[in-house]
Amino acid sequence: MKKCMLLILFLAVTLPALLTAAEPLALMPVPEKMTMAEGQYRLDASFTVAVNGQADPRLYAAVTRMLRRLSGRTGLFMTQDVITPGKTIENPAMLISCQRAGVVALGEDESYELTVSPAGIELRCVTDIGGLRGLETLLQLLQADEKGFYFPALSIQDKPRFPWRGLMIDVCRHWMPMKVIKRNLDGMAAVKMNVLHLHLSEDQGFRIESKLYPKLHQMGSDGFYFTQTEIKTIIAYANARGIRVIPEFDMPGHTTSWFVGHPELASAPGPYTIERRWGVMDPTMDPTRESTYQLLDGFLGEMAALFPDPYLHIGGDENNGKQWNANPAIQAWMKKKGIKDNHALQAYFNSRLLKILTKHGKRMIGWDEILHPSMPKDIVIHSWRGPDSLVQAARRGYMGILSNGYYIDLIQPASYHYLVDPVRADAQLTPEEQARILGGEATSWAELVTPETIDSRIWPRTAVIAERLWSPVSVRDVDDMYRRMEVISRQLEELDLNHIKNYEMMLRRLANQQETTALRVLADVVEPLKIYKRHSQGVTYYSYSPYTRVVDAARPESMTARSFARKVEAFLESRSGQEGGEIMNQLALWQENHARLLQTMAKAPAIREMESLSQDLADLAAAGLQAAEAIQEGRKLGSDWGALQKEHIERAKKPRGQTELVVVDPIARLIQAAQ
């Protein structure tokens, strides 16, 4: 009785404190400066916002969206409807002061100051674009307790570290319609990214309407392309969120789709058909014909008028030069002009493109390959080769952006991307040279993604790249990054992103509409093979292949596996009974899951390719369970026992269904510690 009374007394004293304890903030990106204060601003349905100063109308629309998102999260019936210029709001709960309308352009001021007190909220910004960034921070600050919703009192002074914080979406290898682009623009805005780079031409598809050369999209797209009206809609949608839109037309290689309608552009005779495979293909534009530049002049002029941003990306990567080498006319022309090799020939091609772009008021961006002594210093080098390449370009006077390390299609963990910095720590650049490194872009290449899986490949990992490009270089706590990333990932769902909810939908389809629990237990601890290894596992992928298997549903990074590995690490250090119990419960679940999954597989042929991997998980978990029990009891199982487990470990490491089991290493650590 005394123990019960003590427990009741303990709960009576501690439970209110636990309920009212403020949760740690989950801001991403982390602001430049933040100071916490006492108290909270309590949110209720009377919450109103007023805007003062000279803001672009996009700020008013953004405030309206912010109010609807707050209402959606809280269930509060807020009385303020659509925010428009000229409306007078008496005693607003939040006041936004904006000095001038911003321009969605490289280098525009995106700074803001946000102050929250129990009396109200104030957001100050030089431009309305800074105001957009501050509104996203405010939304991330929302918290709740037993009294309701509130914003913690604090002050924030914030601005981005880099002016170029982008996401490239390849809409060519697999077609991505406008709804995919819009929802990802909303995700970008939520984490303060400001450049959408659209990869619009490729061997597998030409994805934009050309009114001057309609054969390009009519014959090179299978009917899947953006009309010019749709492009204008995307640009306006991005502009309303403070995001620039930059088109890429890759050339002289990666151009098969151009040649379906215009074989005269190619360096070898046609006919050509849209490419259905993946890889580096031979078809390449002929840079020796004046007719090539005449068509490009017309087309690029048309695109320059469509896309308002000053920058246009010409690709320039992965030209293998085979068609050039095999064409006697091109070889004779090179000899006559004194052009010694294909690199010099591509530099000639790029210089001609540069003149065309300059004529139409555009500045050139291209991948590393465009860097050549003949090119002027006002081009931008887009580096897929790495920070070293970027540093060298900066020292030579060129501006650059980094994508190496941000290739999210390589299925690497968030921690890897997070610690890649555009400015190498030991770069020893002068301030002027460092300023030439403009930032970076996450790159979503589309060989292995479709509209139903692309969000899961972009988010939430791209949020940590956004933080790397916005926040101070000193913000590098990986564990805290993961804590915040999981919160932000769930918040992104309110923007119609499918990175979480499509997982369960795909598992239901794979299970042939049966109960998915057993399949989910396995899928939660596998990841797709990384670094393009999927292409070397005995399966030939085409653009029309199924991208609906377990490997496609599986997340790029298993949070279940990461959590388990951390628990194993802590258990081996502390031998704690609580941690040991959690580990053993998890191992027991994996051990027993195979029998349940076999029942699902009986009516779900699509997942039978995972049967042996499921069996390996069960066998390995059984060994891990033995090991964990022995460690907790202080027993040793011996080296002979350990030798028997090596077979389980090595077998479980082998990929199946282009996936890999990502709990092998922590279980192997348990086995090693128990010997």
XYZ file of C-alpha atoms in Angstrom:
675
model
C 0.000 0.000 0.000
C 2.813 2.392 0.868
C 4.468 1.693 -2.494
C 1.211 2.432 -4.327
C 0.735 5.672 -2.407
C 4.306 6.716 -3.166
C 3.782 5.974 -6.869
C 0.576 8.018 -6.932
C 2.332 10.879 -5.169
C 5.263 10.668 -7.603
C 2.962 10.822 -10.607
C 0.943 13.670 -9.106
C 4.116 15.716 -8.738
C 5.981 14.785 -11.909
C 3.256 14.249 -14.535
C 2.211 17.925 -14.819
C 5.875 18.847 -15.182
C 6.311 16.260 -17.943
C 3.200 17.481 -19.731
C 4.237 21.116 -19.637
C 7.928 20.589 -20.412
C 8.699 22.271 -23.727
C 9.756 19.949 -26.517
C 13.139 20.682 -28.087
C 12.761 22.826 -31.188
C 12.885 21.114 -34.553
C 13.960 23.871 -36.924
C 15.461 22.933 -40.289
C 17.457 24.781 -41.469
C 18.877 25.962 -38.143
C 18.796 29.789 -38.020
C 21.979 31.825 -37.993
C 21.218 33.273 -34.532
C 18.509 32.354 -32.042
C 17.904 33.484 -28.448
C 15.255 31.835 -26.301
C 13.077 33.949 -23.960
C 10.569 33.341 -21.190
C 7.004 32.378 -21.935
C 4.919 31.485 -24.990
C 2.535 33.077 -27.411
C -0.718 31.122 -27.056
C -2.503 30.461 -30.342
C -6.270 30.576 -30.690
C -8.883 31.168 -33.396
C -8.591 34.962 -33.029
C -5.036 34.928 -34.422
C -4.659 37.594 -37.142
C -1.808 38.904 -39.279
C -1.128 42.333 -40.760
C 1.486 43.352 -43.326
C 3.138 46.771 -43.372
C 5.507 48.264 -45.908
C 6.173 47.617 -49.575
C 5.734 43.888 -50.150
C 5.138 41.998 -53.365
C 1.629 40.441 -53.495
C 3.281 37.027 -53.098
C 3.826 37.789 -49.393
C 0.100 38.254 -48.816
C -0.622 34.946 -50.570
C 2.062 33.266 -48.457
C 0.512 34.595 -45.245
C -2.847 33.187 -46.362
C -1.240 29.783 -46.976
C 0.454 29.978 -43.590
C -2.887 30.641 -41.864
C -4.508 27.691 -43.625
C -1.623 25.413 -42.642
C -1.877 26.590 -39.025
C -5.619 25.966 -39.086
C -5.068 22.534 -40.616
C -2.539 21.513 -37.963
C -4.489 22.845 -35.013
C -8.139 22.431 -35.999
C -8.726 26.069 -35.012
C -11.483 27.908 -36.912
C -9.449 31.045 -37.604
C -11.518 34.051 -38.529
C -9.091 35.751 -40.928
C -9.634 34.628 -44.494
C -7.618 35.821 -47.506
C -4.871 38.356 -46.835
C -4.758 41.111 -49.451
C -3.063 44.505 -49.696
C -5.125 47.389 -48.382
C -7.029 45.520 -45.682
C -6.798 47.137 -42.240
C -6.339 44.717 -39.368
C -6.927 46.131 -35.908
C -4.517 44.933 -33.208
C -3.042 42.027 -35.169
C -1.445 39.196 -33.237
C 1.352 39.122 -35.803
C 2.837 42.101 -37.622
C 5.025 41.667 -40.701
C 7.138 44.671 -41.695
C 8.680 44.555 -45.160
C 10.905 47.280 -46.612
C 10.543 46.485 -50.312
C 9.339 44.001 -52.889
C 11.961 41.398 -53.620
C 13.141 40.039 -56.949
C 13.413 36.282 -57.403
C 17.017 36.426 -58.553
C 20.458 35.250 -57.518
C 21.746 37.247 -54.557
C 18.450 38.790 -53.451
C 18.181 39.560 -49.739
C 16.479 36.643 -47.940
C 17.194 37.735 -44.364
C 14.553 38.117 -41.699
C 14.157 38.776 -37.993
C 11.474 36.979 -36.024
C 10.438 37.868 -32.471
C 7.890 35.910 -30.473
C 6.683 37.150 -27.078
C 3.619 36.377 -24.975
C 2.125 39.615 -26.295
C 2.514 38.901 -30.000
C 4.743 38.070 -32.967
C 6.781 40.387 -35.183
C 8.481 39.458 -38.456
C 10.814 42.026 -40.024
C 12.394 41.610 -43.447
C 14.162 43.710 -46.049
C 12.296 41.942 -48.866
C 9.121 39.915 -48.967
C 11.277 36.897 -49.930
C 12.888 37.128 -46.520
C 9.355 37.262 -45.171
C 8.553 33.961 -46.906
C 11.542 32.345 -45.201
C 10.485 33.705 -41.813
C 6.947 32.358 -42.208
C 8.337 28.849 -42.725
C 10.381 29.185 -39.550
C 7.288 30.266 -37.634
C 5.373 27.203 -38.824
C 8.204 24.955 -37.639
C 8.076 26.602 -34.191
C 4.494 25.513 -33.456
C 4.237 23.348 -30.335
C 1.483 22.002 -28.101
C 0.847 21.070 -24.487
C -2.175 20.290 -22.314
C -3.356 23.904 -22.676
C -3.286 23.964 -26.467
C -0.990 25.269 -29.195
C 1.704 27.889 -28.766
C 4.860 29.450 -30.162
C 7.822 29.625 -27.755
C 9.114 33.101 -26.950
C 12.389 33.810 -28.738
C 14.193 36.069 -31.155
C 15.787 34.939 -34.425
C 18.103 36.781 -36.791
C 18.583 34.680 -39.889
C 20.007 34.730 -43.381
C 21.366 32.079 -45.757
C 25.017 31.102 -45.956
C 24.819 30.491 -49.729
C 22.630 32.277 -52.309
C 22.121 29.174 -54.527
C 20.219 26.358 -52.781
C 18.698 24.146 -55.401
C 16.991 20.910 -56.330
C 17.382 19.429 -59.803
C 14.500 17.242 -60.985
C 15.048 15.060 -64.039
C 11.692 14.886 -65.822
C 13.113 13.097 -68.866
C 14.168 9.565 -68.012
C 10.836 9.109 -66.279
C 8.198 11.735 -66.967
C 7.219 13.863 -63.970
C 3.988 15.824 -64.522
C 3.256 19.277 -63.181
C 1.598 18.063 -59.965
C 4.881 16.385 -58.982
C 6.786 19.609 -59.609
C 4.305 21.744 -57.657
C 4.292 19.623 -54.520
C 8.085 19.490 -54.536
C 8.233 23.261 -54.936
C 6.170 23.478 -51.754
C 8.636 21.141 -50.045
C 11.546 23.258 -51.241
C 9.946 26.426 -49.900
C 9.359 24.764 -46.522
C 13.110 24.247 -46.069
C 14.133 27.546 -47.682
C 15.523 26.258 -50.983
C 15.422 28.787 -53.797
C 16.345 27.180 -57.149
C 14.393 24.573 -59.114
C 16.565 23.151 -61.873
C 14.471 21.286 -64.475
C 16.370 18.747 -66.591
C 14.223 18.988 -69.730
C 15.997 17.055 -72.488
C 17.653 13.659 -72.467
C 18.110 10.524 -74.551
C 14.821 9.216 -73.151
C 12.660 12.246 -73.749
C 12.333 15.847 -74.875
C 9.967 17.340 -72.309
C 9.000 20.841 -73.384
C 6.857 22.243 -76.151
C 8.635 24.143 -78.897
C 6.411 26.189 -81.163
C 9.298 26.904 -83.531
C 10.425 23.280 -83.822
C 7.388 21.166 -82.869
C 9.000 17.917 -84.029
C 11.236 18.118 -80.950
C 8.411 17.480 -78.511
C 5.970 15.782 -80.850
C 8.398 13.040 -81.882
C 10.795 13.011 -78.936
C 8.501 12.729 -75.929
C 5.971 9.881 -76.343
C 3.429 12.649 -75.784
C 4.678 13.494 -72.278
C 5.952 17.057 -72.111
C 5.233 20.432 -70.541
C 3.298 22.842 -72.698
C 4.580 26.382 -72.620
C 1.463 27.338 -70.667
C 2.331 24.717 -68.049
C 5.885 26.017 -67.823
C 4.545 29.512 -67.211
C 2.318 28.070 -64.479
C 5.287 26.334 -62.836
C 7.386 29.506 -62.996
C 4.582 31.556 -61.436
C 4.040 28.916 -58.734
C 7.768 28.936 -57.942
C 7.956 32.731 -58.004
C 5.161 32.895 -55.422
C 7.444 30.852 -53.150
C 10.615 32.822 -53.839
C 12.108 30.091 -56.035
C 13.920 30.568 -59.332
C 13.358 28.110 -62.200
C 16.316 27.228 -64.412
C 15.957 25.002 -67.490
C 18.581 22.524 -68.624
C 18.887 21.369 -72.219
C 21.710 18.855 -72.193
C 24.029 19.003 -75.231
C 25.980 17.985 -77.273
C 25.524 14.489 -75.729
C 22.427 12.983 -74.072
C 20.537 14.205 -77.138
C 18.918 11.153 -78.775
C 15.406 12.554 -78.319
C 16.358 15.685 -80.275
C 17.349 13.545 -83.253
C 14.070 11.626 -83.559
C 12.506 14.675 -85.156
C 15.714 16.374 -86.309
C 18.272 13.739 -87.371
C 20.170 16.440 -89.253
C 21.506 17.653 -85.877
C 23.307 14.377 -85.206
C 26.885 13.379 -85.941
C 25.788 10.093 -87.538
C 22.902 9.406 -89.934
C 19.548 8.323 -88.552
C 16.885 7.320 -88.165
C 16.758 7.665 -84.392
C 14.254 6.441 -81.838
C 13.687 7.466 -78.231
C 16.117 5.591 -76.004
C 14.552 3.112 -73.556
C 17.743 2.040 -71.782
C 19.903 3.808 -69.201
C 23.529 4.823 -69.540
C 25.831 6.995 -71.637
C 24.733 6.782 -75.267
C 26.666 7.557 -78.442
C 24.347 10.030 -80.255
C 25.878 13.498 -80.219
C 25.180 16.803 -81.940
C 27.346 17.703 -84.912
C 29.248 20.859 -83.878
C 30.762 21.400 -87.331
C 27.564 22.305 -89.206
C 26.240 25.845 -89.230
C 22.719 24.440 -89.512
C 23.136 23.009 -85.982
C 23.669 26.493 -84.568
C 20.844 27.959 -86.621
C 18.361 25.571 -85.019
C 19.846 26.057 -81.561
C 19.691 29.829 -81.984
C 15.989 29.643 -82.725
C 15.190 27.115 -80.013
C 17.265 28.738 -77.267
C 15.840 32.114 -78.180
C 12.366 30.668 -77.743
C 13.301 29.173 -74.364
C 15.060 32.359 -73.248
C 11.812 34.235 -73.747
C 9.886 31.580 -71.805
C 12.167 31.326 -68.752
C 12.796 34.715 -67.091
C 15.819 33.700 -64.981
C 19.128 34.992 -66.383
C 20.724 31.523 -66.212
C 20.283 28.617 -68.643
C 21.954 25.226 -68.170
C 23.482 23.546 -71.242
C 24.497 20.286 -69.544
C 27.656 19.339 -71.429
C 28.402 16.126 -69.545
C 29.276 12.576 -70.578
C 29.908 13.038 -74.271
C 31.849 9.898 -75.166
C 32.882 11.287 -78.557
C 32.325 8.019 -80.449
C 30.201 9.565 -83.184
C 32.720 12.365 -83.633
C 35.580 9.895 -83.936
C 33.702 7.805 -86.497
C 32.654 10.707 -88.728
C 35.254 11.459 -91.471
C 33.741 14.871 -92.208
C 34.028 15.933 -88.553
C 37.604 14.656 -88.343
C 38.559 16.540 -91.511
C 36.919 19.715 -90.193
C 38.826 19.422 -86.903
C 42.105 19.022 -88.771
C 41.375 22.026 -90.960
C 40.508 24.185 -87.925
C 43.440 22.974 -85.832
C 41.199 21.449 -83.168
C 43.326 18.707 -81.643
C 40.844 16.585 -79.680
C 37.218 16.108 -78.668
C 37.586 18.218 -75.526
C 38.691 21.141 -77.685
C 35.858 20.449 -80.127
C 33.332 20.541 -77.303
C 34.886 23.789 -76.081
C 34.335 25.192 -79.587
C 30.710 24.033 -79.442
C 30.254 25.615 -76.029
C 31.754 28.892 -77.196
C 29.244 29.002 -80.037
C 26.438 28.241 -77.566
C 27.699 30.991 -75.303
C 27.377 33.535 -78.109
C 23.803 32.394 -78.741
C 22.889 32.594 -75.058
C 24.512 36.009 -74.705
C 22.573 37.227 -77.717
C 19.367 36.176 -75.976
C 20.296 37.703 -72.637
C 21.244 34.497 -70.812
C 24.261 33.355 -68.823
C 25.599 29.845 -69.203
C 25.686 27.077 -66.609
C 27.108 23.661 -67.383
C 28.578 20.593 -65.760
C 32.307 20.352 -65.025
C 33.110 19.468 -68.634
C 32.430 23.007 -69.860
C 35.399 24.395 -67.916
C 38.000 25.368 -70.511
C 40.533 28.229 -70.739
C 38.640 29.644 -73.715
C 35.464 30.194 -71.692
C 34.795 33.602 -70.084
C 34.626 34.016 -66.316
C 30.907 34.801 -66.123
C 29.772 31.204 -66.726
C 28.813 28.967 -63.789
C 30.469 25.576 -63.318
C 28.088 22.940 -61.957
C 30.326 20.354 -60.328
C 29.434 16.672 -60.273
C 33.090 15.771 -59.789
C 33.441 17.224 -56.301
C 34.549 20.089 -54.026
C 38.135 19.902 -55.341
C 36.899 20.684 -58.841
C 34.833 23.554 -57.466
C 37.785 24.993 -55.556
C 39.978 24.854 -58.648
C 37.321 26.637 -60.696
C 36.970 29.343 -58.018
C 40.729 29.918 -58.007
C 40.632 30.329 -61.773
C 37.934 32.980 -61.463
C 34.798 30.944 -62.194
C 31.589 30.839 -60.184
C 30.420 27.376 -59.227
C 27.784 25.266 -57.507
C 28.234 21.788 -56.011
C 26.189 18.647 -56.633
C 28.799 15.984 -55.940
C 27.828 14.636 -52.526
C 24.228 15.721 -53.065
C 23.266 13.039 -55.618
C 20.199 11.817 -53.761
C 19.566 9.103 -56.379
C 22.671 7.306 -55.064
C 20.563 6.283 -52.006
C 23.143 7.404 -49.455
C 22.198 8.283 -45.863
C 21.256 11.766 -44.735
C 24.387 11.868 -42.566
C 26.579 11.537 -45.668
C 24.911 14.411 -47.510
C 24.808 16.530 -44.359
C 28.575 16.578 -43.901
C 29.382 17.499 -47.513
C 30.155 21.205 -47.722
C 30.493 23.291 -50.912
C 33.614 24.911 -49.434
C 36.174 22.279 -48.480
C 37.454 22.860 -44.938
C 41.098 23.059 -46.044
C 40.418 24.950 -49.274
C 42.373 28.066 -48.213
C 40.430 30.329 -50.544
C 40.561 34.096 -50.389
C 37.261 35.823 -49.496
C 36.871 36.781 -53.157
C 37.437 33.189 -54.305
C 35.111 31.795 -51.652
C 32.343 34.164 -52.775
C 32.491 32.514 -56.204
C 31.171 29.274 -54.688
C 27.494 30.087 -54.885
C 26.064 27.016 -53.141
C 24.773 23.693 -54.362
C 21.969 21.536 -55.704
C 20.521 18.185 -54.726
C 20.136 16.125 -57.889
C 17.202 13.780 -58.475
C 18.096 11.746 -61.559
C 15.145 9.681 -62.713
C 16.370 6.327 -64.028
C 14.898 4.470 -61.047
C 12.073 6.741 -59.882
C 8.508 7.363 -60.998
C 5.905 9.913 -59.895
C 4.817 7.592 -57.063
C 8.350 7.080 -55.685
C 10.166 10.341 -56.444
C 9.062 12.063 -53.237
C 10.541 9.264 -51.127
C 13.864 9.657 -52.927
C 13.906 13.443 -52.485
C 12.483 13.780 -48.972
C 13.375 14.023 -46.191
C 17.088 13.767 -47.084
C 17.019 16.899 -49.233
C 15.987 18.873 -46.146
C 19.417 18.230 -44.624
C 21.101 19.415 -47.826
C 18.961 22.552 -47.589
C 20.272 23.043 -44.062
C 23.870 22.596 -45.172
C 23.372 25.348 -47.752
C 21.527 27.736 -45.416
C 22.848 27.298 -41.876
C 26.247 28.288 -40.435
C 29.064 25.855 -41.187
C 29.333 25.126 -37.458
C 25.918 23.389 -37.462
C 27.095 19.772 -37.814
C 25.514 17.693 -35.021
C 24.421 14.554 -36.897
C 22.315 13.092 -34.087
C 20.398 16.324 -33.640
C 19.988 16.579 -37.400
C 18.249 13.188 -37.461
C 15.992 14.186 -34.560
C 14.865 17.304 -36.358
C 14.691 15.659 -39.790
C 12.085 13.151 -38.634
C 9.861 15.955 -37.324
C 10.232 18.008 -40.494
C 9.553 14.919 -42.615
C 6.142 14.516 -41.023
C 5.385 18.222 -41.419
C 6.179 18.003 -45.141
C 3.255 15.619 -45.565
C 0.814 18.507 -45.180
C 2.133 19.784 -48.534
C 0.800 16.683 -50.363
C 4.242 15.087 -50.561
C 3.979 11.294 -50.709
C 7.308 10.221 -49.223
C 5.666 8.626 -46.167
C 2.159 7.628 -47.205
C 3.065 5.951 -50.508
C 5.184 3.430 -48.597
C 2.162 1.717 -47.092
C 0.250 1.963 -50.359
C 3.040 0.215 -52.278
C 3.317 -2.492 -49.610
C -0.426 -3.163 -49.874
C -0.091 -3.643 -53.621
C 2.940 -5.907 -53.194
C 1.047 -7.967 -50.611
C -1.821 -8.345 -53.086
C -4.099 -6.342 -50.760
C -3.424 -8.624 -47.792
C -2.356 -7.508 -44.315
C 1.060 -5.829 -44.694
C 2.506 -6.144 -41.182
C 4.923 -8.989 -41.928
C 6.071 -7.422 -45.187
C 6.563 -4.072 -43.474
C 8.752 -5.649 -40.776
C 11.129 -6.835 -43.512
C 10.844 -3.728 -45.690
C 11.642 -1.524 -42.688
C 15.152 -3.006 -42.453
C 16.160 -3.178 -46.112
C 17.431 -0.398 -48.331
C 17.844 -0.183 -52.116
C 21.373 -0.896 -53.287
C 23.445 2.253 -53.442
C 25.736 3.970 -55.993
C 23.895 2.562 -59.047
C 24.597 -1.066 -58.023
C 21.012 -1.946 -58.938
C 22.110 -1.943 -62.574
C 24.650 -4.752 -62.027
C 22.477 -7.336 -60.271
C 21.364 -9.369 -63.256
C 18.312 -7.235 -64.025
C 18.191 -4.994 -67.096
C 16.118 -1.908 -66.465
C 14.294 -0.020 -69.203
C 12.149 3.082 -68.981
C 9.038 0.879 -69.123
C 10.196 -1.666 -66.508
C 8.225 -2.090 -63.260
C 9.366 0.271 -60.512
C 6.879 -1.127 -58.001
C 8.875 -3.866 -56.253
C 10.086 -4.028 -52.654
C 13.285 -2.235 -53.695
C 11.185 0.678 -54.923
C 8.981 0.816 -51.837
C 11.936 0.523 -49.451
C 13.147 3.789 -47.995
C 16.594 5.102 -48.967
C 17.529 5.093 -45.292
C 16.051 2.781 -42.663
C 15.351 4.664 -39.458
C 14.495 1.317 -37.820
C 17.985 0.025 -38.600
C 19.627 3.233 -37.442
C 17.744 3.167 -34.136
C 18.611 -0.494 -33.592
C 22.308 0.119 -34.299
C 22.389 2.943 -31.763
C 20.697 0.749 -29.141
C 23.240 -2.011 -29.745
C 26.084 0.465 -29.367
C 24.656 1.757 -26.076
C 23.937 -1.774 -24.805
C 27.464 -2.995 -25.486
C 28.812 -0.015 -23.602
C 26.472 -0.113 -20.596
C 25.082 -3.696 -20.487
C 21.821 -2.017 -19.411
C 18.887 -4.322 -18.776
C 16.432 -1.880 -20.351
C 18.419 -1.512 -23.559
C 19.032 -5.242 -23.649
C 15.325 -5.893 -23.290
C 14.477 -3.557 -26.186
C 17.094 -5.208 -28.388
C 15.868 -8.701 -27.566
C 12.253 -7.733 -28.277
C 13.287 -6.432 -31.682
C 15.356 -9.537 -32.461
C 12.500 -11.794 -31.413
C 10.165 -9.925 -33.784
C 12.571 -10.429 -36.690
C 13.109 -14.079 -35.813
C 9.389 -14.825 -35.817
C 8.499 -12.653 -38.805
C 9.616 -15.056 -41.543
C 6.892 -17.595 -40.782
C 4.258 -14.847 -40.981
C 5.706 -13.442 -44.200
C 5.579 -16.872 -45.846
C 1.814 -16.849 -45.313
C 1.605 -13.485 -47.098
C 3.899 -14.678 -49.901
C 1.594 -17.615 -50.625
C -0.823 -15.179 -52.290
C 1.667 -12.431 -53.215
C 4.070 -13.643 -55.933
C 5.597 -10.169 -56.326
C 7.420 -10.442 -52.990
C 8.721 -14.007 -53.293
C 12.074 -12.711 -54.504
C 12.596 -11.582 -50.887
C 12.002 -15.008 -49.340
C 15.636 -15.972 -48.845
C 16.483 -12.561 -47.407
C 13.600 -12.868 -44.967
C 14.906 -16.286 -43.919
C 18.388 -14.822 -43.438
C 16.962 -12.072 -41.221
C 15.238 -14.705 -39.082
C 18.394 -16.835 -38.776
C 20.587 -13.854 -38.008
C 18.096 -12.503 -35.474
C 18.048 -15.886 -33.689
C 21.821 -15.758 -33.351
C 21.658 -12.144 -32.228
C 19.062 -13.034 -29.623
C 21.328 -15.740 -28.213
C 24.178 -13.239 -28.121
C 22.152 -10.484 -26.408
C 20.894 -12.868 -23.726
C 24.414 -14.126 -23.055
C 25.831 -10.595 -22.856
C 23.137 -9.487 -20.428
C 23.758 -12.544 -18.238
C 27.523 -12.125 -18.391
C 28.085 -15.417 -20.230
C 30.409 -16.168 -23.161
C 29.238 -18.420 -25.979
C 32.724 -19.186 -27.237
C 34.622 -18.907 -30.491
C 33.255 -22.199 -31.863
C 29.735 -20.812 -31.584
C 30.908 -17.566 -33.165
C 32.433 -19.429 -36.099
C 29.090 -21.101 -36.781
C 27.420 -17.692 -36.988
C 29.789 -16.371 -39.669
C 27.828 -18.266 -42.293
C 24.622 -16.484 -41.251
C 26.376 -13.121 -41.353
C 27.989 -13.586 -44.769
C 24.793 -14.965 -46.310
C 22.728 -12.093 -44.935
C 25.096 -9.561 -46.511
C 24.275 -10.728 -50.045
C 21.771 -8.505 -51.916
C 18.406 -9.912 -52.907
C 15.863 -8.147 -55.076
C 18.379 -5.277 -55.493
C 18.055 -4.583 -51.755
C 20.401 -5.091 -48.853
C 19.654 -5.990 -45.253
C 20.928 -3.096 -43.140
C 20.853 -4.613 -39.653
C 23.598 -7.151 -40.366
C 26.445 -5.106 -38.896
C 24.874 -4.310 -35.490
C 23.772 -7.948 -35.056
C 27.277 -9.055 -36.017
C 28.607 -6.778 -33.281
C 26.416 -8.527 -30.730
C 27.640 -11.912 -31.942
C 31.260 -10.806 -31.753
C 30.801 -9.428 -28.222
C 29.248 -12.707 -27.017
C 32.117 -14.964 -28.096
